[in-house]
Amino acid sequence: MSIDFPSVTAKSFLQELKRSLGEDIHEDETALQASADWSTRKSLISGWWEKERPRLVNTMVARQHAATRICQHCGNGPAVIHCCDCRPHPFLCGQCDVRVHQGQVFHNRDSMTRAFFHPLPPTTCVVERVLTQCERLVPLEMPETICGCLQVSSSVIAGHSIVVITMNGRYDLRLPQIICKACEATWSPGVHDLIRNDYWPATSHYSTVYATDVLFSFKELKMAAPGMSSQAFLRMLDQRTARFGRSRNITADSFRKSFLQWEAVRFEVDKLCQEDHFDCSACSPDMLAVSVDGNRKHYRFKSAARSEEKAIFDGVFIANDDDVTKFVDYVHTSTSHVSGRGVCGGQWSAARETSQKSSGKTDEEGLELAVCRHGVLLRALNIFRGEIFAYPLYLQKQMACKPVTFFAMDVACKYWPYLQRATEKCPELQDLLTMRPFLSVFHAKAHDFKCEVKWSGAYQEGAGSTLGEEVEQCNAFLSRIAVTTKHMSKAGRIDMLTIMAMRWNQQKFDNLASTLACRYRKAKLALQCQLHNLEAMKTVMDISDSQLEKWIFDVNEWAEATTSPNDADVAAVASRIEELVARVKRRSQRLYKDSDGCKGRARIRRKIREEKKSYIL
């Protein structure tokens, strides 16, 4: 039974779509309504698709019909091959198919011998309308001569088998081999020849190679979807392999190893070009602020894959575990700190001074990160004993190689007294006190009001628009990678995190110029707005600059005072009430400015209720 489908060309189809659309809505009216109302525009688009869906179904069904066609290359014989990549002339006869695709082995072809399209691997051709096996060679740049004999005495033959993986999946091909009939000299491509032709070996015997486009694509997909695993990526390649009629079987372990080695070679090339992936050019030679914080989502299970191999990027971004352990043990033995939680801001729990290693199911418990004010990842270390203060102390010591003005933390009010006590017993750390403590601006909202005034970066001269929250931006990206790294081996986890950190920094470097220009423009407008508000407030309150400076001095003195709120003295109680009233008013005024989520506003309202209750009672 034969079915006759109407002949539909792209031009006639587009004309019909335009005509059908014009019957319902005039183009000018459509443009006017679409530009005026978003819902109208979406409704028009949905209506167009719904109206045209039956016609699109007919067109797609008609496309599957392998009608009798003449070869578009020679114009003589009937077409038996439809090539998806030989556009605009996709139909070929058997002879033209062999001639064209002997070199274009990565084209996706369909046979038309059975009245329907059937995908063909590159090692299958059509001879007299019968499918026949053939050999196809990997396209490589080959030497013109391999010996001193005449060029006509040399011929190219099929060498040993090789598997080539591209973004269209797996291809089973042969390596080309040149042989001289006169002197019997031979040439076969080696691993260096493959690399020069944009292939990367999967093993030392290079029986499997990857097109470098696959490795680039995996890295970019990993950047866009950090939670995607290499196995998921290879399953996608397997599906593309099966779609085009080839056998699918790509080994995940060799792909991961090959990808990491490819990144290692590129890293060494960048070092030769004197490119530092973990140095922010905008923070050179002096660095204004370094922000340090922990990420407990980057744990790794003890039951994960175990391997004795050493990480390729060990010590490049994540510090060597042995070096960190020696430093932590040295600090703890030199000083006498008390284990337990630090508490700041009433009931808000912070980090610990000392802690023991967890006895749970995890090995590494997370990462401690150091980030500059432009969001560039600088250094990191593995957490094994909770977020103890010795970890940021190690990172601070690493960052002291260049002048740093501010050292930002979300518990700077607890960390800095710890640092001062540690430097008394460890004199070599005295230089770290030249930095200034910086309490992260947003985290300061959860601290006591006196603590916020004394330590917050928003009240520090020279900090500018620095927030000290840059680690949170990096954590939003890195935390999604933890979906896969928690199941990796120790070496694999370090390597993958380092590669993703380098790619994150590269993205920051590429956008640095536009980001700095945008920041400058926003800071300039914000400064003008604040100066205008300050002048307006001085006019309304009829105060001078000297009086304003005196108020600032009084507030700083009040924040430095240690008077207990439980003191029975009337002045102390009155001061405490004034403090609570000021805090309630300030939180109420900035309720919607500081938080754009319901949960955040609920926490602020709960804090306001607690403060009102405390001074009412």
Coordinates of N, CA and C in Angstrom, one line a residue, residues 253 257 300 302 304-311 488-492:
D253 N 34.9 5.8 32.9 CA 36.1 6.0 33.7 C 37.2 6.5 32.8
K257 N 39.2 10.2 33.3 CA 40.7 10.3 33.3 C 41.2 11.1 32.2
R300 N 32.3 14.7 51.6 CA 32.6 13.6 50.8 C 32.4 12.3 51.6
K302 N 32.7 8.7 53.2 CA 33.8 7.7 53.4 C 33.7 6.5 52.5
A304 N 32.7 6.5 49.5 CA 32.9 6.8 48.1 C 34.1 6.0 47.6
A305 N 34.3 6.1 46.3 CA 35.4 5.4 45.6 C 36.8 5.8 46.3
R306 N 37.6 4.7 46.5 CA 38.9 4.9 47.2 C 40.0 4.6 46.2
S307 N 41.0 5.5 46.2 CA 42.1 5.3 45.3 C 43.3 5.9 45.9
E308 N 44.5 5.2 45.7 CA 45.7 5.7 46.2 C 46.4 6.7 45.3
E309 N 45.8 7.0 44.2 CA 46.5 8.0 43.3 C 46.4 9.4 43.8
K310 N 47.4 10.2 43.5 CA 47.4 11.5 44.0 C 46.7 12.5 43.0
A311 N 46.1 13.5 43.6 CA 45.3 14.4 42.7 C 46.3 15.2 41.8
M488 N 32.8 11.1 44.7 CA 34.0 10.9 44.0 C 35.1 10.4 45.0
S489 N 36.2 9.9 44.4 CA 37.4 9.7 45.2 C 38.0 11.0 45.6
K490 N 39.0 10.9 46.6 CA 39.6 12.1 47.1 C 40.3 12.9 46.0
A491 N 41.1 12.2 45.2 CA 41.8 12.9 44.1 C 40.8 13.4 43.1
G492 N 39.8 12.7 42.7 CA 38.9 13.1 41.7 C 38.1 14.4 42.2

